Amino acid sequence: MTLAFRRWTRPSVKVGTRLHTPCGVVEILSLTSCTEEALTTDDAVRAGYRDLAALRKDLARRSTGELVRIAFRYAGADPRRALAQESALSEGDAEAIAKRLDALDSRSRRGPWTRRALALVAQSPGVPARRLAEETGCAMPLFKTDMRKLGALGLTTSLAVGYRLSARGEAFLARDQR
């Protein structure tokens, strides 16, 4: 796949943006307004559809917004996966993680949250994010943003439902609680 088509009322990515996907990192190469009439079978196939009719059927599910043709390229494996698998942390690694978590906590309006979130995920793997957000008293969108920050550090892994600590997260939490 090298194309995607979306209807946007406002753009959600910019050219040059790198996105983490289940398949790896993709880089946005171009964003172009287009019309459904201008779509081709080649566009559909490059976007992962079996044919043009399937692409149009999918686009019909959302009829509002400007149709945008998004060209992208595979930019490599998601580095968070390799980070998440690291279970042996050096003292320097642990200190660097602690420093990053302390920085996230210090910038938060609601005070320290990182270690509490890690402990909660450790105790509740696979629990729906909504329940975890309620347990922390945090609004769902903010909770998910926070979890993405921990995932970017390789400390948590998103599951189909909920989260779990990664090997790196487990190693850090064990070391940090000493």
PDB file of C-alpha atoms in Angstrom:
ATOM      1  CA  MET A   1       0.000   0.000   0.000  1.00  0.00           C
ATOM      2  CA  THR A   2       1.218   3.457  -0.871  1.00  0.00           C
ATOM      3  CA  LEU A   3      -2.036   5.445  -0.858  1.00  0.00           C
ATOM      4  CA  ALA A   4      -4.915   6.187   1.470  1.00  0.00           C
ATOM      5  CA  PHE A   5      -8.085   8.212   0.927  1.00  0.00           C
ATOM      6  CA  ARG A   6      -9.875  10.098   3.683  1.00  0.00           C
ATOM      7  CA  ARG A   7     -12.641  12.661   3.978  1.00  0.00           C
ATOM      8  CA  TRP A   8     -11.493  15.433   6.269  1.00  0.00           C
ATOM      9  CA  THR A   9     -13.142  18.564   7.534  1.00  0.00           C
ATOM     10  CA  ARG A  10      -9.613  19.549   8.605  1.00  0.00           C
ATOM     11  CA  PRO A  11      -6.297  17.842   7.899  1.00  0.00           C
ATOM     12  CA  SER A  12      -5.109  15.396  10.543  1.00  0.00           C
ATOM     13  CA  VAL A  13      -1.546  14.964   9.226  1.00  0.00           C
ATOM     14  CA  LYS A  14       1.035  17.057   7.379  1.00  0.00           C
ATOM     15  CA  VAL A  15       3.514  16.165   4.669  1.00  0.00           C
ATOM     16  CA  GLY A  16       6.614  14.775   6.347  1.00  0.00           C
ATOM     17  CA  THR A  17       4.724  13.402   9.347  1.00  0.00           C
ATOM     18  CA  ARG A  18       5.814   9.940  10.455  1.00  0.00           C
ATOM     19  CA  LEU A  19       3.069   7.734  11.870  1.00  0.00           C
ATOM     20  CA  HIS A  20       3.443   4.620  13.963  1.00  0.00           C
ATOM     21  CA  THR A  21       1.163   1.886  12.608  1.00  0.00           C
ATOM     22  CA  PRO A  22       0.798  -1.830  13.342  1.00  0.00           C
ATOM     23  CA  CYS A  23       2.878  -2.449  10.193  1.00  0.00           C
ATOM     24  CA  GLY A  24       5.685  -0.055  11.145  1.00  0.00           C
ATOM     25  CA  VAL A  25       6.443   3.604  10.575  1.00  0.00           C
ATOM     26  CA  VAL A  26       4.998   5.322   7.512  1.00  0.00           C
ATOM     27  CA  GLU A  27       5.932   8.755   6.229  1.00  0.00           C
ATOM     28  CA  ILE A  28       3.387  11.061   4.603  1.00  0.00           C
ATOM     29  CA  LEU A  29       4.723  12.136   1.197  1.00  0.00           C
ATOM     30  CA  SER A  30       1.844  14.196  -0.169  1.00  0.00           C
ATOM     31  CA  LEU A  31      -1.712  15.311   0.500  1.00  0.00           C
ATOM     32  CA  THR A  32      -3.856  16.133  -2.525  1.00  0.00           C
ATOM     33  CA  SER A  33      -7.517  17.090  -2.769  1.00  0.00           C
ATOM     34  CA  CYS A  34      -9.384  14.936  -5.260  1.00  0.00           C
ATOM     35  CA  THR A  35     -12.861  13.926  -6.350  1.00  0.00           C
ATOM     36  CA  GLU A  36     -14.405  10.467  -6.374  1.00  0.00           C
ATOM     37  CA  GLU A  37     -14.809  10.756 -10.137  1.00  0.00           C
ATOM     38  CA  ALA A  38     -11.043  11.134 -10.522  1.00  0.00           C
ATOM     39  CA  LEU A  39     -10.271   7.902  -8.653  1.00  0.00           C
ATOM     40  CA  THR A  40      -8.835   5.023 -10.682  1.00  0.00           C
ATOM     41  CA  THR A  41      -8.589   1.286 -10.261  1.00  0.00           C
ATOM     42  CA  ASP A  42      -4.845   1.746  -9.729  1.00  0.00           C
ATOM     43  CA  ASP A  43      -5.591   4.182  -6.870  1.00  0.00           C
ATOM     44  CA  ALA A  44      -7.893   1.618  -5.277  1.00  0.00           C
ATOM     45  CA  VAL A  45      -5.350  -1.202  -5.529  1.00  0.00           C
ATOM     46  CA  ARG A  46      -2.533   1.000  -4.189  1.00  0.00           C
ATOM     47  CA  ALA A  47      -4.822   1.851  -1.253  1.00  0.00           C
ATOM     48  CA  GLY A  48      -5.373  -1.834  -0.458  1.00  0.00           C
ATOM     49  CA  TYR A  49      -8.800  -2.365  -2.040  1.00  0.00           C
ATOM     50  CA  ARG A  50      -9.623  -5.184  -4.436  1.00  0.00           C
ATOM     51  CA  ASP A  51     -11.206  -2.743  -6.894  1.00  0.00           C
ATOM     52  CA  LEU A  52     -12.540   0.770  -7.383  1.00  0.00           C
ATOM     53  CA  ALA A  53     -16.054  -0.194  -6.275  1.00  0.00           C
ATOM     54  CA  ALA A  54     -14.755  -1.336  -2.881  1.00  0.00           C
ATOM     55  CA  LEU A  55     -12.906   1.961  -2.381  1.00  0.00           C
ATOM     56  CA  ARG A  56     -15.993   3.980  -3.317  1.00  0.00           C
ATOM     57  CA  LYS A  57     -18.188   1.895  -1.009  1.00  0.00           C
ATOM     58  CA  ASP A  58     -15.795   2.567   1.858  1.00  0.00           C
ATOM     59  CA  LEU A  59     -15.708   6.308   1.080  1.00  0.00           C
ATOM     60  CA  ALA A  60     -19.516   6.432   1.022  1.00  0.00           C
ATOM     61  CA  ARG A  61     -19.601   5.615   4.738  1.00  0.00           C
ATOM     62  CA  ARG A  62     -18.543   9.204   5.390  1.00  0.00           C
ATOM     63  CA  SER A  63     -19.977  11.685   2.928  1.00  0.00           C
ATOM     64  CA  THR A  64     -18.890  14.935   4.599  1.00  0.00           C
ATOM     65  CA  GLY A  65     -15.513  16.557   4.290  1.00  0.00           C
ATOM     66  CA  GLU A  66     -12.994  17.059   1.548  1.00  0.00           C
ATOM     67  CA  LEU A  67     -11.681  13.912  -0.138  1.00  0.00           C
ATOM     68  CA  VAL A  68      -7.900  13.762   0.274  1.00  0.00           C
ATOM     69  CA  ARG A  69      -5.446  11.459  -1.496  1.00  0.00           C
ATOM     70  CA  ILE A  70      -2.622  10.611   0.906  1.00  0.00           C
ATOM     71  CA  ALA A  71       0.592   9.234  -0.560  1.00  0.00           C
ATOM     72  CA  PHE A  72       2.939   7.555   1.918  1.00  0.00           C
ATOM     73  CA  ARG A  73       5.915   5.248   2.113  1.00  0.00           C
ATOM     74  CA  TYR A  74       7.104   2.614   4.544  1.00  0.00           C
ATOM     75  CA  ALA A  75       9.824   4.255   6.639  1.00  0.00           C
ATOM     76  CA  GLY A  76      10.934   1.238   8.674  1.00  0.00           C
ATOM     77  CA  ALA A  77      10.083  -0.872  11.669  1.00  0.00           C
ATOM     78  CA  ASP A  78       8.497   0.792  14.672  1.00  0.00           C
ATOM     79  CA  PRO A  79      11.419   1.472  17.052  1.00  0.00           C
ATOM     80  CA  ARG A  80       9.062   1.212  20.033  1.00  0.00           C
ATOM     81  CA  ARG A  81       8.730  -2.534  19.437  1.00  0.00           C
ATOM     82  CA  ALA A  82      12.449  -3.118  19.831  1.00  0.00           C
ATOM     83  CA  LEU A  83      12.526  -0.843  22.883  1.00  0.00           C
ATOM     84  CA  ALA A  84       9.571  -2.653  24.443  1.00  0.00           C
ATOM     85  CA  GLN A  85      11.366  -5.998  24.189  1.00  0.00           C
ATOM     86  CA  GLU A  86      14.431  -4.828  26.146  1.00  0.00           C
ATOM     87  CA  SER A  87      14.219  -6.486  29.540  1.00  0.00           C
ATOM     88  CA  ALA A  88      17.787  -5.863  30.665  1.00  0.00           C
ATOM     89  CA  LEU A  89      18.130  -2.232  31.662  1.00  0.00           C
ATOM     90  CA  SER A  90      21.456  -0.726  32.601  1.00  0.00           C
ATOM     91  CA  GLU A  91      21.609   1.768  35.421  1.00  0.00           C
ATOM     92  CA  GLY A  92      21.942   4.493  32.794  1.00  0.00           C
ATOM     93  CA  ASP A  93      18.862   3.232  30.899  1.00  0.00           C
ATOM     94  CA  ALA A  94      16.789   3.212  34.084  1.00  0.00           C
ATOM     95  CA  GLU A  95      17.984   6.692  35.032  1.00  0.00           C
ATOM     96  CA  ALA A  96      17.161   8.018  31.554  1.00  0.00           C
ATOM     97  CA  ILE A  97      13.648   6.555  31.737  1.00  0.00           C
ATOM     98  CA  ALA A  98      13.138   7.951  35.247  1.00  0.00           C
ATOM     99  CA  LYS A  99      14.274  11.359  34.031  1.00  0.00           C
ATOM    100  CA  ARG A 100      11.799  11.253  31.111  1.00  0.00           C
ATOM    101  CA  LEU A 101       8.956  10.195  33.423  1.00  0.00           C
ATOM    102  CA  ASP A 102       9.852  12.935  35.900  1.00  0.00           C
ATOM    103  CA  ALA A 103       9.747  15.461  33.050  1.00  0.00           C
ATOM    104  CA  LEU A 104       6.304  14.239  31.958  1.00  0.00           C
ATOM    105  CA  ASP A 105       5.098  14.469  35.559  1.00  0.00           C
ATOM    106  CA  SER A 106       6.498  17.967  36.058  1.00  0.00           C
ATOM    107  CA  ARG A 107       4.709  19.266  32.933  1.00  0.00           C
ATOM    108  CA  SER A 108       1.376  17.755  33.940  1.00  0.00           C
ATOM    109  CA  ARG A 109      -1.272  20.085  35.363  1.00  0.00           C
ATOM    110  CA  ARG A 110      -2.661  17.245  37.438  1.00  0.00           C
ATOM    111  CA  GLY A 111       0.658  16.295  39.027  1.00  0.00           C
ATOM    112  CA  PRO A 112       2.622  13.063  38.890  1.00  0.00           C
ATOM    113  CA  TRP A 113       0.852  10.365  36.911  1.00  0.00           C
ATOM    114  CA  THR A 114       3.449   8.240  35.094  1.00  0.00           C
ATOM    115  CA  ARG A 115       4.392   5.720  37.762  1.00  0.00           C
ATOM    116  CA  ARG A 116       0.802   5.449  38.962  1.00  0.00           C
ATOM    117  CA  ALA A 117      -0.273   4.657  35.386  1.00  0.00           C
ATOM    118  CA  LEU A 118       2.485   2.061  34.996  1.00  0.00           C
ATOM    119  CA  ALA A 119       1.486   0.396  38.268  1.00  0.00           C
ATOM    120  CA  LEU A 120      -2.170   0.389  37.243  1.00  0.00           C
ATOM    121  CA  VAL A 121      -1.382  -1.229  33.885  1.00  0.00           C
ATOM    122  CA  ALA A 122       0.809  -3.795  35.664  1.00  0.00           C
ATOM    123  CA  GLN A 123      -2.110  -4.690  37.942  1.00  0.00           C
ATOM    124  CA  SER A 124      -4.747  -4.602  35.201  1.00  0.00           C
ATOM    125  CA  PRO A 125      -3.438  -5.884  31.862  1.00  0.00           C
ATOM    126  CA  GLY A 126      -6.118  -6.022  29.195  1.00  0.00           C
ATOM    127  CA  VAL A 127      -8.600  -3.910  31.155  1.00  0.00           C
ATOM    128  CA  PRO A 128     -10.480  -1.509  28.859  1.00  0.00           C
ATOM    129  CA  ALA A 129      -8.959   1.955  28.718  1.00  0.00           C
ATOM    130  CA  ARG A 130     -12.276   3.514  29.749  1.00  0.00           C
ATOM    131  CA  ARG A 131     -12.186   1.650  33.075  1.00  0.00           C
ATOM    132  CA  LEU A 132      -8.559   2.575  33.679  1.00  0.00           C
ATOM    133  CA  ALA A 133      -9.314   6.222  32.889  1.00  0.00           C
ATOM    134  CA  GLU A 134     -12.227   6.190  35.348  1.00  0.00           C
ATOM    135  CA  GLU A 135     -10.023   4.600  37.992  1.00  0.00           C
ATOM    136  CA  THR A 136      -7.463   7.378  37.629  1.00  0.00           C
ATOM    137  CA  GLY A 137     -10.110  10.101  37.447  1.00  0.00           C
ATOM    138  CA  CYS A 138      -8.751  11.144  34.073  1.00  0.00           C
ATOM    139  CA  ALA A 139     -10.801  11.990  30.972  1.00  0.00           C
ATOM    140  CA  MET A 140     -10.557   9.248  28.363  1.00  0.00           C
ATOM    141  CA  PRO A 141      -8.839  11.321  25.610  1.00  0.00           C
ATOM    142  CA  LEU A 142      -6.192  12.562  28.049  1.00  0.00           C
ATOM    143  CA  PHE A 143      -5.679   9.056  29.450  1.00  0.00           C
ATOM    144  CA  LYS A 144      -5.093   7.651  25.964  1.00  0.00           C
ATOM    145  CA  THR A 145      -2.659  10.466  25.174  1.00  0.00           C
ATOM    146  CA  ASP A 146      -0.782   9.651  28.368  1.00  0.00           C
ATOM    147  CA  MET A 147      -0.658   5.967  27.460  1.00  0.00           C
ATOM    148  CA  ARG A 148       0.767   6.831  24.029  1.00  0.00           C
ATOM    149  CA  LYS A 149       3.549   8.746  25.795  1.00  0.00           C
ATOM    150  CA  LEU A 150       4.398   5.676  27.874  1.00  0.00           C
ATOM    151  CA  GLY A 151       4.217   3.511  24.749  1.00  0.00           C
ATOM    152  CA  ALA A 152       6.606   5.832  22.919  1.00  0.00           C
ATOM    153  CA  LEU A 153       9.126   5.162  25.691  1.00  0.00           C
ATOM    154  CA  GLY A 154       8.683   1.432  25.128  1.00  0.00           C
ATOM    155  CA  LEU A 155       7.130   0.917  28.572  1.00  0.00           C
ATOM    156  CA  THR A 156       3.640  -0.227  27.577  1.00  0.00           C
ATOM    157  CA  THR A 157       2.072  -2.111  24.722  1.00  0.00           C
ATOM    158  CA  SER A 158      -1.425  -1.539  23.377  1.00  0.00           C
ATOM    159  CA  LEU A 159      -3.605  -4.622  23.209  1.00  0.00           C
ATOM    160  CA  ALA A 160      -6.834  -5.145  21.273  1.00  0.00           C
ATOM    161  CA  VAL A 161      -8.462  -4.133  24.563  1.00  0.00           C
ATOM    162  CA  GLY A 162      -6.410  -2.209  27.094  1.00  0.00           C
ATOM    163  CA  TYR A 163      -2.685  -2.234  27.675  1.00  0.00           C
ATOM    164  CA  ARG A 164       0.047  -4.293  29.265  1.00  0.00           C
ATOM    165  CA  LEU A 165       3.532  -3.501  30.476  1.00  0.00           C
ATOM    166  CA  SER A 166       6.254  -4.363  28.001  1.00  0.00           C
ATOM    167  CA  ALA A 167       9.360  -6.260  29.078  1.00  0.00           C
ATOM    168  CA  ARG A 168      11.099  -2.881  29.333  1.00  0.00           C
ATOM    169  CA  GLY A 169       8.224  -1.501  31.420  1.00  0.00           C
ATOM    170  CA  GLU A 170       8.332  -4.465  33.787  1.00  0.00           C
ATOM    171  CA  ALA A 171      12.103  -4.151  34.158  1.00  0.00           C
ATOM    172  CA  PHE A 172      11.858  -0.424  34.816  1.00  0.00           C
ATOM    173  CA  LEU A 173       9.017  -0.719  37.302  1.00  0.00           C
ATOM    174  CA  ALA A 174      10.830  -3.480  39.228  1.00  0.00           C
ATOM    175  CA  ARG A 175      14.001  -1.350  39.379  1.00  0.00           C
ATOM    176  CA  ASP A 176      12.140   1.905  40.161  1.00  0.00           C
ATOM    177  CA  GLN A 177      10.268   0.379  43.112  1.00  0.00           C
ATOM    178  CA  ARG A 178      13.462  -0.687  44.888  1.00  0.00           C
TER     179      ARG A 178
END
